[in-house]
XYZ file of N, CA, C and O in Angstrom:
840
model
N 0.841 -1.197 0.000
C 0.000 0.000 0.000
C 0.882 1.255 0.000
O 1.804 1.380 0.800
N 0.567 2.173 -0.890
C 1.367 3.387 -1.009
C 1.035 4.354 0.116
O -0.131 4.611 0.424
N 2.093 4.898 0.742
C 1.881 5.819 1.861
C 1.475 7.196 1.366
O 1.973 7.675 0.335
N 0.564 7.830 2.099
C 0.111 9.166 1.763
C 0.857 10.195 2.607
O 1.600 9.840 3.539
N 0.631 11.469 2.287
C 1.297 12.525 3.042
C 0.930 12.475 4.527
O 1.784 12.651 5.401
N -0.336 12.172 4.821
C -0.787 12.082 6.214
C -0.056 10.969 6.953
O 0.211 11.080 8.156
N 0.266 9.879 6.242
C 0.975 8.764 6.877
C 2.380 9.188 7.299
O 2.853 8.815 8.379
N 3.047 9.969 6.456
C 4.384 10.456 6.807
C 4.326 11.399 8.005
O 5.213 11.370 8.868
N 3.304 12.208 8.064
C 3.133 13.109 9.215
C 2.915 12.286 10.482
O 3.490 12.589 11.543
N 2.098 11.238 10.379
C 1.855 10.366 11.526
C 3.151 9.701 11.994
O 3.409 9.597 13.200
N 3.967 9.241 11.043
C 5.233 8.608 11.405
C 6.153 9.580 12.135
O 6.849 9.217 13.081
N 6.136 10.832 11.696
C 6.953 11.858 12.349
C 6.466 12.115 13.771
O 7.278 12.263 14.703
N 5.143 12.149 13.944
C 4.572 12.348 15.287
C 4.964 11.190 16.199
O 5.382 11.388 17.348
N 4.850 9.967 15.693
C 5.185 8.798 16.502
C 6.677 8.756 16.823
O 7.064 8.377 17.938
N 7.496 9.148 15.870
C 8.943 9.162 16.108
C 9.316 10.171 17.192
O 10.288 9.975 17.930
N 8.520 11.244 17.292
C 8.805 12.262 18.311
C 8.595 11.718 19.729
O 9.105 12.292 20.692
N 7.855 10.613 19.858
C 7.685 9.984 21.168
C 9.037 9.603 21.765
O 9.201 9.549 22.985
N 10.002 9.320 20.888
C 11.327 8.895 21.354
C 12.034 9.993 22.148
O 12.992 9.717 22.875
N 11.578 11.234 22.010
C 12.218 12.343 22.722
C 11.782 12.416 24.192
O 12.479 13.028 25.004
N 10.648 11.811 24.516
C 10.108 11.917 25.880
C 11.079 11.418 26.947
O 11.303 12.097 27.956
N 11.705 10.231 26.791
C 12.609 9.752 27.843
C 13.801 10.668 28.113
O 14.388 10.592 29.195
N 14.145 11.519 27.168
C 15.283 12.413 27.406
C 14.991 13.405 28.534
O 15.913 13.999 29.094
N 13.714 13.579 28.858
C 13.356 14.450 29.979
C 13.778 13.845 31.313
O 13.851 14.549 32.327
N 14.032 12.539 31.333
C 14.355 11.855 32.582
C 15.850 11.814 32.857
O 16.263 11.429 33.949
N 16.659 12.168 31.878
C 18.110 12.125 32.046
C 18.613 13.505 32.470
O 18.171 14.523 31.943
N 19.535 13.522 33.414
C 20.081 14.779 33.927
C 21.606 14.723 33.935
O 22.198 13.648 34.048
N 22.213 15.866 33.821
C 23.663 15.935 33.847
C 24.199 15.403 35.181
O 23.696 15.740 36.249
N 25.199 14.558 35.099
C 25.773 13.975 36.301
C 25.239 12.600 36.633
O 25.778 11.910 37.501
N 24.165 12.175 35.952
C 23.627 10.836 36.174
C 24.526 9.804 35.484
O 25.082 10.049 34.421
N 24.657 8.642 36.084
C 25.384 7.537 35.470
C 24.431 6.492 34.897
O 24.774 5.737 34.012
N 23.217 6.408 35.465
C 22.192 5.464 35.009
C 20.863 5.923 35.580
O 20.814 6.597 36.606
N 19.767 5.575 34.893
C 18.452 5.965 35.391
C 17.579 4.772 35.728
O 16.667 4.872 36.529
N 17.828 3.606 35.110
C 17.040 2.413 35.425
C 17.475 1.874 36.775
O 18.655 1.813 37.077
N 16.519 1.482 37.591
C 16.904 1.008 38.909
C 15.774 0.285 39.605
O 15.190 -0.624 39.062
N 15.450 0.726 40.816
C 14.466 0.089 41.698
C 14.905 -1.359 41.935
O 16.068 -1.594 42.234
N 14.035 -2.342 41.829
C 14.491 -3.718 42.068
C 14.802 -4.440 40.758
O 14.915 -5.647 40.711
N 14.953 -3.666 39.670
C 15.380 -4.229 38.389
C 16.730 -3.628 38.054
O 16.836 -2.440 37.761
N 17.764 -4.451 38.120
C 19.121 -3.921 37.978
C 19.395 -3.468 36.559
O 18.873 -4.019 35.595
N 20.237 -2.453 36.441
C 20.758 -2.041 35.144
C 22.142 -2.662 35.030
O 22.986 -2.468 35.903
N 22.350 -3.475 34.031
C 23.585 -4.243 33.955
C 24.747 -3.349 33.546
O 24.718 -2.705 32.495
N 25.786 -3.315 34.395
C 26.929 -2.448 34.145
C 27.741 -2.928 32.955
O 28.467 -2.158 32.350
N 27.599 -4.199 32.617
C 28.272 -4.746 31.437
C 27.262 -5.589 30.665
O 27.218 -6.814 30.818
N 26.406 -4.952 29.848
C 25.355 -5.691 29.130
C 25.896 -6.791 28.232
O 25.250 -7.830 28.066
N 27.085 -6.581 27.644
C 27.652 -7.583 26.743
C 28.010 -8.850 27.522
O 27.726 -9.968 27.083
N 28.616 -8.679 28.702
C 28.958 -9.835 29.527
C 27.692 -10.566 29.984
O 27.657 -11.803 30.040
N 26.652 -9.790 30.298
C 25.381 -10.399 30.708
C 24.769 -11.185 29.556
O 24.200 -12.264 29.759
N 24.866 -10.647 28.347
C 24.364 -11.354 27.163
C 25.092 -12.678 26.978
O 24.458 -13.718 26.737
N 26.416 -12.658 27.095
C 27.192 -13.882 26.928
C 26.831 -14.899 28.016
O 26.753 -16.099 27.749
N 26.603 -14.416 29.235
C 26.250 -15.318 30.336
C 24.909 -15.996 30.084
O 24.704 -17.158 30.459
N 23.994 -15.279 29.417
C 22.655 -15.842 29.181
C 22.668 -16.961 28.149
O 21.664 -17.652 27.973
N 23.795 -17.153 27.461
C 23.893 -18.206 26.453
C 24.206 -19.571 27.064
O 24.214 -20.577 26.365
N 24.456 -19.584 28.380
C 24.819 -20.828 29.048
C 23.775 -21.199 30.101
O 23.088 -20.331 30.636
N 23.670 -22.468 30.381
C 22.688 -22.963 31.345
C 23.262 -23.096 32.747
O 22.518 -23.363 33.686
N 24.584 -22.913 32.881
C 25.230 -23.065 34.183
C 26.241 -21.942 34.369
O 26.932 -21.559 33.432
N 26.302 -21.420 35.573
C 27.249 -20.341 35.877
C 28.055 -20.719 37.116
O 27.520 -21.278 38.078
N 29.350 -20.402 37.081
C 30.207 -20.648 38.238
C 30.580 -19.340 38.928
O 31.572 -19.259 39.647
N 29.752 -18.317 38.736
C 30.065 -16.993 39.260
C 29.917 -16.898 40.770
O 30.492 -16.026 41.406
N 29.122 -17.783 41.378
C 28.915 -17.728 42.827
C 28.468 -19.088 43.357
O 27.967 -19.928 42.597
N 28.661 -19.284 44.652
C 28.169 -20.467 45.368
C 28.616 -21.782 44.735
O 27.904 -22.778 44.802
N 29.781 -21.767 44.111
C 30.299 -22.995 43.529
C 29.602 -23.422 42.254
O 29.848 -24.492 41.726
N 28.694 -22.576 41.771
C 27.969 -22.871 40.550
C 26.472 -22.970 40.785
O 26.036 -23.402 41.849
N 25.690 -22.529 39.809
C 24.232 -22.586 39.948
C 23.568 -22.609 38.577
O 24.167 -22.212 37.568
N 22.339 -23.083 38.560
C 21.562 -23.178 37.324
C 21.171 -21.779 36.859
O 20.521 -21.031 37.581
N 21.562 -21.418 35.645
C 21.225 -20.098 35.103
C 20.352 -20.205 33.856
O 20.346 -19.305 33.008
N 19.628 -21.316 33.740
C 18.803 -21.524 32.543
C 17.708 -20.480 32.399
O 17.221 -20.231 31.293
N 17.301 -19.860 33.534
C 16.248 -18.841 33.457
C 16.690 -17.614 32.686
O 15.869 -16.830 32.223
N 18.011 -17.444 32.534
C 18.523 -16.280 31.815
C 18.347 -16.411 30.305
O 18.371 -15.413 29.589
N 18.192 -17.647 29.815
C 18.098 -17.861 28.370
C 16.916 -17.114 27.777
O 17.001 -16.536 26.685
N 15.799 -17.096 28.508
C 14.597 -16.445 27.986
C 14.777 -14.941 27.843
O 14.021 -14.285 27.114
N 15.751 -14.371 28.541
C 15.968 -12.918 28.481
C 17.038 -12.523 27.472
O 17.418 -11.358 27.393
N 17.515 -13.470 26.698
C 18.611 -13.203 25.780
C 18.290 -12.093 24.787
O 19.132 -11.247 24.471
N 17.041 -12.072 24.291
C 16.671 -11.058 23.293
C 16.744 -9.656 23.900
O 17.184 -8.710 23.249
N 16.296 -9.520 25.156
C 16.365 -8.226 25.835
C 17.813 -7.814 26.053
O 18.187 -6.663 25.829
N 18.654 -8.747 26.496
C 20.063 -8.432 26.719
C 20.724 -8.000 25.413
O 21.583 -7.106 25.404
N 20.334 -8.638 24.316
C 20.879 -8.268 23.017
C 20.492 -6.839 22.659
O 21.315 -6.060 22.164
N 19.240 -6.485 22.921
C 18.728 -5.142 22.648
C 19.563 -4.090 23.380
O 19.872 -3.021 22.848
N 19.950 -4.402 24.606
C 20.723 -3.468 25.423
C 22.202 -3.498 25.043
O 22.922 -2.500 25.208
N 22.687 -4.633 24.535
C 24.113 -4.796 24.260
C 24.557 -4.167 22.948
O 25.716 -3.737 22.818
N 23.648 -4.124 21.967
C 24.040 -3.626 20.644
C 24.652 -2.222 20.699
O 25.730 -1.987 20.128
N 24.027 -1.221 21.376
C 24.672 0.099 21.434
C 26.044 0.056 22.097
O 26.965 0.757 21.661
N 26.199 -0.769 23.141
C 27.492 -0.868 23.826
C 28.532 -1.489 22.903
O 29.681 -1.029 22.841
N 28.150 -2.521 22.162
C 29.074 -3.161 21.228
C 29.488 -2.215 20.104
O 30.561 -2.353 19.522
N 28.615 -1.246 19.818
C 28.936 -0.243 18.792
C 29.796 0.892 19.337
O 30.147 1.813 18.596
N 30.112 0.824 20.634
C 31.054 1.787 21.205
C 30.468 2.872 22.074
O 31.186 3.776 22.501
N 29.176 2.823 22.382
C 28.578 3.866 23.217
C 28.843 3.574 24.694
O 29.179 2.455 25.072
N 28.677 4.580 25.523
C 28.761 4.383 26.964
C 27.468 3.747 27.458
O 26.465 3.710 26.737
N 27.487 3.255 28.702
C 26.277 2.660 29.274
C 25.157 3.696 29.344
O 23.991 3.388 29.070
N 25.499 4.918 29.694
C 24.503 5.984 29.825
C 23.854 6.283 28.476
O 22.631 6.441 28.376
N 24.668 6.337 27.418
C 24.133 6.563 26.077
C 23.298 5.370 25.621
O 22.259 5.549 24.979
N 23.739 4.169 25.965
C 22.967 2.974 25.615
C 21.597 3.021 26.272
O 20.590 2.648 25.657
N 21.548 3.500 27.509
C 20.248 3.650 28.187
C 19.349 4.614 27.426
O 18.150 4.359 27.269
N 19.897 5.717 26.992
C 19.094 6.693 26.248
C 18.509 6.056 24.987
O 17.332 6.268 24.658
N 19.336 5.286 24.290
C 18.883 4.641 23.054
C 17.782 3.626 23.352
O 16.747 3.582 22.670
N 17.993 2.809 24.391
C 17.020 1.767 24.730
C 15.709 2.382 25.208
O 14.620 1.991 24.758
N 15.780 3.370 26.114
C 14.571 4.016 26.625
C 13.795 4.683 25.492
O 12.566 4.551 25.401
N 14.502 5.409 24.638
C 13.840 6.114 23.542
C 13.202 5.144 22.561
O 12.077 5.347 22.106
N 13.919 4.089 22.240
C 13.395 3.095 21.303
C 12.154 2.409 21.858
O 11.164 2.215 21.145
N 12.212 2.033 23.144
C 11.073 1.355 23.764
C 9.845 2.260 23.818
O 8.723 1.820 23.577
N 10.062 3.544 24.136
C 8.929 4.461 24.242
C 8.291 4.687 22.871
O 7.065 4.677 22.736
N 9.124 4.894 21.856
C 8.586 5.096 20.511
C 7.900 3.835 19.999
O 6.873 3.910 19.315
N 8.446 2.674 20.340
C 7.878 1.406 19.879
C 6.474 1.184 20.419
O 5.634 0.586 19.740
N 6.193 1.677 21.635
C 4.834 1.570 22.176
C 3.842 2.229 21.218
O 2.779 1.677 20.906
N 4.192 3.439 20.766
C 3.302 4.192 19.880
C 3.149 3.558 18.511
O 2.033 3.411 18.002
N 4.270 3.167 17.902
C 4.222 2.575 16.573
C 3.419 1.273 16.574
O 2.633 1.011 15.667
N 3.626 0.465 17.603
C 2.939 -0.825 17.675
C 1.427 -0.658 17.828
O 0.642 -1.320 17.136
N 1.018 0.255 18.725
C -0.420 0.487 18.897
C -1.026 1.147 17.660
O -2.175 0.850 17.292
N -0.302 2.020 17.017
C -0.756 2.658 15.773
C -1.063 1.587 14.724
O -2.088 1.636 14.037
N -0.167 0.609 14.631
C -0.354 -0.482 13.664
C -1.581 -1.315 14.014
O -2.367 -1.682 13.137
N -1.750 -1.597 15.312
C -2.898 -2.405 15.723
C -4.210 -1.683 15.468
O -5.174 -2.281 14.963
N -4.268 -0.406 15.815
C -5.504 0.354 15.595
C -5.816 0.462 14.108
O -6.977 0.462 13.699
N -4.765 0.532 13.286
C -4.973 0.543 11.844
C -5.580 -0.754 11.354
O -6.426 -0.761 10.450
N -5.151 -1.874 11.959
C -5.712 -3.173 11.574
C -7.162 -3.312 12.027
O -7.991 -3.889 11.319
N -7.478 -2.766 13.195
C -8.836 -2.888 13.733
C -9.826 -1.957 13.045
O -10.996 -2.291 12.884
N -9.366 -0.754 12.659
C -10.275 0.257 12.102
C -10.000 0.540 10.633
O -10.324 1.620 10.136
N -9.430 -0.431 9.947
C -9.137 -0.252 8.527
C -10.422 0.040 7.741
O -11.404 -0.690 7.835
N -10.406 1.133 6.979
C -11.555 1.492 6.163
C -12.569 2.374 6.857
O -13.485 2.893 6.204
N -12.449 2.580 8.168
C -13.380 3.444 8.893
C -13.010 4.919 8.673
O -11.829 5.264 8.549
N -14.022 5.804 8.640
C -13.750 7.239 8.409
C -12.810 7.851 9.460
O -12.000 8.704 9.136
N -12.946 7.439 10.693
C -12.111 8.014 11.747
C -10.902 7.168 12.086
O -10.373 7.247 13.218
N -10.422 6.386 11.121
C -9.320 5.457 11.387
C -8.041 6.181 11.805
O -7.356 5.755 12.735
N -7.734 7.287 11.135
C -6.491 7.988 11.466
C -6.526 8.549 12.885
O -5.547 8.453 13.633
N -7.664 9.122 13.249
C -7.814 9.654 14.610
C -7.679 8.535 15.632
O -7.021 8.691 16.671
N -8.294 7.386 15.341
C -8.219 6.242 16.251
C -6.788 5.747 16.389
O -6.343 5.403 17.492
N -6.049 5.727 15.283
C -4.662 5.262 15.324
C -3.797 6.171 16.184
O -3.045 5.707 17.051
N -3.899 7.475 15.948
C -3.073 8.425 16.700
C -3.468 8.484 18.175
O -2.615 8.519 19.061
N -4.788 8.495 18.427
C -5.267 8.537 19.816
C -4.838 7.280 20.564
O -4.389 7.347 21.720
N -4.982 6.139 19.915
C -4.588 4.886 20.546
C -3.105 4.846 20.855
O -2.694 4.406 21.932
N -2.292 5.319 19.904
C -0.840 5.332 20.108
C -0.456 6.230 21.273
O 0.370 5.868 22.116
N -1.054 7.416 21.331
C -0.731 8.366 22.402
C -1.177 7.835 23.764
O -0.400 7.847 24.736
N -2.418 7.367 23.856
C -2.953 6.900 25.132
C -2.212 5.664 25.630
O -2.000 5.499 26.841
N -1.799 4.797 24.713
C -1.094 3.590 25.123
C 0.315 3.917 25.618
O 0.753 3.411 26.654
N 1.021 4.768 24.866
C 2.394 5.109 25.246
C 2.454 5.802 26.604
O 3.407 5.620 27.361
N 1.415 6.604 26.918
C 1.416 7.352 28.179
C 0.482 6.725 29.220
O 0.133 7.375 30.195
N 0.097 5.475 29.002
C -0.799 4.802 29.941
C -0.060 4.464 31.240
O 1.180 4.408 31.283
N -0.839 4.221 32.287
C -0.231 3.959 33.599
C 0.673 2.733 33.604
O 1.793 2.791 34.141
N 0.240 1.562 33.064
C 1.134 0.389 33.105
C 2.478 0.649 32.439
O 3.522 0.255 32.963
N 2.456 1.324 31.295
C 3.704 1.605 30.585
C 4.578 2.573 31.380
O 5.771 2.317 31.613
N 4.002 3.687 31.830
C 4.778 4.674 32.563
C 5.276 4.118 33.894
O 6.374 4.440 34.356
N 4.466 3.270 34.536
C 4.874 2.690 35.817
C 6.103 1.797 35.649
O 7.020 1.831 36.480
N 6.134 1.032 34.576
C 7.290 0.167 34.351
C 8.521 0.973 33.960
O 9.648 0.578 34.290
N 8.349 2.081 33.280
C 9.491 2.963 33.023
C 10.026 3.500 34.348
O 11.238 3.586 34.559
N 9.129 3.869 35.245
C 9.544 4.393 36.540
C 10.283 3.370 37.376
O 11.175 3.718 38.152
N 9.915 2.099 37.223
C 10.561 1.030 37.986
C 11.800 0.502 37.289
O 12.555 -0.269 37.876
N 11.994 0.873 36.050
C 13.137 0.350 35.312
C 12.930 -1.062 34.807
O 13.888 -1.753 34.463
N 11.674 -1.519 34.753
C 11.386 -2.877 34.294
C 11.311 -2.889 32.766
O 10.229 -2.929 32.171
N 12.471 -2.856 32.142
C 12.528 -2.708 30.691
C 12.080 -3.967 29.958
O 11.610 -3.901 28.828
N 12.213 -5.130 30.592
C 11.759 -6.367 29.952
C 10.242 -6.359 29.783
O 9.709 -6.773 28.757
N 9.533 -5.862 30.804
C 8.078 -5.758 30.704
C 7.689 -4.747 29.639
O 6.722 -4.936 28.899
N 8.462 -3.670 29.522
C 8.166 -2.640 28.524
C 8.326 -3.182 27.107
O 7.580 -2.805 26.207
N 9.310 -4.049 26.922
C 9.475 -4.664 25.606
C 8.243 -5.494 25.257
O 7.767 -5.478 24.120
N 7.695 -6.189 26.261
C 6.492 -6.991 26.031
C 5.290 -6.103 25.727
O 4.510 -6.392 24.814
N 5.117 -5.024 26.492
C 4.007 -4.100 26.238
C 4.127 -3.477 24.849
O 3.121 -3.230 24.181
N 5.345 -3.216 24.418
C 5.544 -2.599 23.107
C 5.178 -3.552 21.974
O 4.672 -3.125 20.929
N 5.426 -4.835 22.180
C 5.188 -5.807 21.111
C 3.781 -6.401 21.129
O 3.328 -6.970 20.139
N 3.075 -6.262 22.261
C 1.743 -6.860 22.377
C 0.764 -6.363 21.310
O 0.091 -7.177 20.665
N 0.609 -5.039 21.077
C -0.326 -4.599 20.034
C 0.038 -5.140 18.657
O -0.856 -5.482 17.870
N 1.341 -5.231 18.375
C 1.769 -5.786 17.094
C 1.350 -7.246 16.980
O 0.869 -7.689 15.927
N 1.497 -7.992 18.063
C 1.094 -9.394 18.070
C -0.404 -9.528 17.812
O -0.840 -10.366 17.009
N -1.211 -8.699 18.487
C -2.666 -8.769 18.309
C -3.073 -8.365 16.888
O -4.006 -8.940 16.313
N -2.381 -7.379 16.329
C -2.686 -6.953 14.954
C -2.399 -8.077 13.965
O -3.198 -8.340 13.053
N -1.279 -8.754 14.129
C -0.945 -9.865 13.237
C -1.912 -11.024 13.418
O -2.271 -11.709 12.461
N -2.356 -11.227 14.666
C -3.336 -12.278 14.940
C -4.643 -11.990 14.203
O -5.236 -12.888 13.579
N -5.099 -10.751 14.249
C -6.336 -10.373 13.559
C -6.188 -10.519 12.052
O -7.081 -11.035 11.371
N -5.051 -10.067 11.533
C -4.843 -10.167 10.090
C -4.786 -11.627 9.648
O -5.237 -11.974 8.554
N -4.223 -12.478 10.506
C -4.195 -13.901 10.187
C -5.586 -14.510 10.163
O -5.894 -15.359 9.321
N -6.466 -14.051 11.089
C -7.856 -14.523 11.093
C -8.593 -14.061 9.833
O -9.395 -14.800 9.266
N -8.320 -12.823 9.426
C -9.040 -12.234 8.299
C -8.546 -12.735 6.950
O -9.291 -12.729 5.968
N -7.280 -13.131 6.878
C -6.690 -13.544 5.604
C -6.219 -14.996 5.705
O -5.035 -15.263 5.893
N -7.156 -15.910 5.606
C -6.829 -17.325 5.755
C -5.931 -17.840 4.636
O -5.215 -18.827 4.812
N -5.949 -17.172 3.491
C -5.140 -17.637 2.361
C -3.646 -17.493 2.640
O -2.833 -18.189 2.043
N -3.291 -16.571 3.546
C -1.875 -16.369 3.891
C -1.629 -16.642 5.373
O -0.755 -16.034 5.984
N -2.377 -17.562 5.925
C -2.286 -17.806 7.368
C -0.900 -18.287 7.791
O -0.438 -17.973 8.888
N -0.215 -19.062 6.923
C 1.108 -19.550 7.304
C 2.118 -18.422 7.408
O 3.059 -18.498 8.202
N 1.903 -17.387 6.622
C 2.776 -16.214 6.716
C 2.624 -15.562 8.089
O 3.619 -15.194 8.725
N 1.387 -15.452 8.551
C 1.148 -14.821 9.853
C 1.557 -15.748 11.002
O 2.010 -15.283 12.047
N 1.409 -17.043 10.812
C 1.870 -17.993 11.829
C 3.373 -17.862 12.019
O 3.886 -17.870 13.151
N 4.108 -17.725 10.934
C 5.557 -17.552 11.007
C 5.922 -16.257 11.722
O 6.801 -16.243 12.605
N 5.256 -15.149 11.361
C 5.553 -13.867 11.992
C 5.229 -13.889 13.487
O 5.983 -13.356 14.309
N 4.105 -14.521 13.844
C 3.732 -14.626 15.256
C 4.726 -15.488 16.020
O 5.050 -15.203 17.176
N 5.224 -16.525 15.378
C 6.204 -17.392 16.030
C 7.508 -16.641 16.283
O 8.115 -16.768 17.351
N 7.936 -15.866 15.309
C 9.161 -15.068 15.476
C 8.987 -14.009 16.556
O 9.910 -13.717 17.313
N 7.787 -13.458 16.625
C 7.508 -12.420 17.620
C 7.498 -13.004 19.031
O 7.714 -12.289 20.007
N 7.270 -14.292 19.131
C 7.227 -14.936 20.451
C 8.598 -14.932 21.120
O 8.689 -14.962 22.348
N 9.679 -14.867 20.339
C 11.016 -14.904 20.930
C 11.302 -13.682 21.803
O 11.693 -13.832 22.960
N 11.140 -12.444 21.304
C 11.368 -11.303 22.196
C 10.346 -11.208 23.319
O 10.660 -10.724 24.407
N 9.111 -11.680 23.086
C 8.119 -11.666 24.159
C 8.494 -12.627 25.278
O 8.095 -12.448 26.429
N 9.297 -13.631 24.943
C 9.712 -14.600 25.950
C 10.679 -13.995 26.963
O 10.959 -14.600 27.992
N 11.195 -12.800 26.698
C 12.131 -12.174 27.625
C 11.440 -11.653 28.875
O 12.087 -11.247 29.834
N 10.104 -11.660 28.877
C 9.354 -11.162 30.027
C 9.400 -12.193 31.149
O 9.123 -13.358 30.955
N 9.742 -11.701 32.330
C 9.686 -12.562 33.509
C 9.562 -11.665 34.722
O 10.009 -10.519 34.722
N 8.960 -12.166 35.758
C 8.772 -11.356 36.954
C 7.498 -11.752 37.669
O 6.970 -12.844 37.471
N 6.971 -10.857 38.483
C 5.756 -11.149 39.220
C 4.561 -11.163 38.264
O 4.395 -10.254 37.447
N 3.686 -12.175 38.344
C 2.528 -12.273 37.428
C 1.654 -11.018 37.433
O 1.106 -10.652 36.402
N 1.520 -10.369 38.591
C 0.662 -9.190 38.661
C 1.155 -8.067 37.761
O 0.372 -7.241 37.286
N 2.468 -8.032 37.507
C 3.021 -6.989 36.647
C 2.501 -7.089 35.221
O 2.465 -6.102 34.488
N 2.117 -8.291 34.813
C 1.755 -8.528 33.420
C 0.293 -8.899 33.249
O -0.112 -9.441 32.231
N -0.511 -8.590 34.273
C -1.923 -8.932 34.238
C -2.629 -8.287 33.054
O -3.480 -8.899 32.407
N -2.271 -7.033 32.752
C -2.900 -6.323 31.638
C -2.663 -7.057 30.328
O -3.568 -7.188 29.488
N -1.469 -7.575 30.135
C -1.153 -8.301 28.904
C -2.054 -9.524 28.761
O -2.627 -9.780 27.703
N -2.193 -10.296 29.853
C -3.019 -11.498 29.798
C -4.482 -11.147 29.564
O -5.190 -11.833 28.811
N -4.973 -10.091 30.200
C -6.378 -9.713 30.060
C -6.688 -9.273 28.632
O -7.693 -9.682 28.050
N -5.836 -8.426 28.072
C -6.069 -7.927 26.713
C -6.064 -9.085 25.724
O -6.935 -9.196 24.849
N -5.070 -9.956 25.844
C -4.985 -11.104 24.937
C -6.192 -12.020 25.078
O -6.777 -12.470 24.092
N -6.599 -12.267 26.337
C -7.737 -13.143 26.574
C -9.044 -12.587 26.025
O -9.797 -13.313 25.358
N -9.300 -11.291 26.266
C -10.520 -10.680 25.763
C -10.543 -10.647 24.235
O -11.596 -10.808 23.613
N -9.383 -10.435 23.638
C -9.325 -10.392 22.181
C -9.710 -11.765 21.596
O -10.477 -11.849 20.637
N -9.158 -12.828 22.198
C -9.441 -14.180 21.701
C -10.913 -14.530 21.918
O -11.564 -15.137 21.064
N -11.479 -14.135 23.076
C -12.854 -14.493 23.410
C -13.895 -13.776 22.563
O -14.885 -14.360 22.137
N -13.648 -12.500 22.300
C -14.694 -11.671 21.689
C -14.406 -11.257 20.247
O -15.171 -10.513 19.655
N -13.324 -11.745 19.666
C -13.049 -11.394 18.272
C -14.084 -12.058 17.356
O -14.341 -13.249 17.501
């Protein structure tokens, strides 16, 4: 589908969401992610550690298989560092990317749900804005729970692909493949179940009432 001038304007608006996290960084800060979710001082080393099922780093060795599921998140954080940025700059890139991704993903989902409707553009932009600045998303930014934020960012995209797969049975295997690939970064989510209740509820209601 050929993009129109309004679509380019929308993309520019959504890209501007990436500027919001810069309001949280201040001169003299070394890191902003914290609370009970650690910010890894060496993301590359953490990524390499997640590739193994056993670690001898403490207590004579312990099972580290739970780290495998977070490999995609560690990779996301490690790429800027591997390219030569400081940890602080890597945080800026990750925070900005995650915040903008919330908007782009919801914009795509609302477009899939309201395709052909007269107010589709308004619904897409409103949905993107409200989702990016919603309480669950902002709360996880405040806690530094970046793994949960990655899941929230990808959830609307997953639901949009699910709907398109239902609507276009002739290409269902294409959507099955995309959904399967999307499951890998979503697997990086781990933590208290209550933190992700919204994700389960949205997915469940979509399946029940679609």
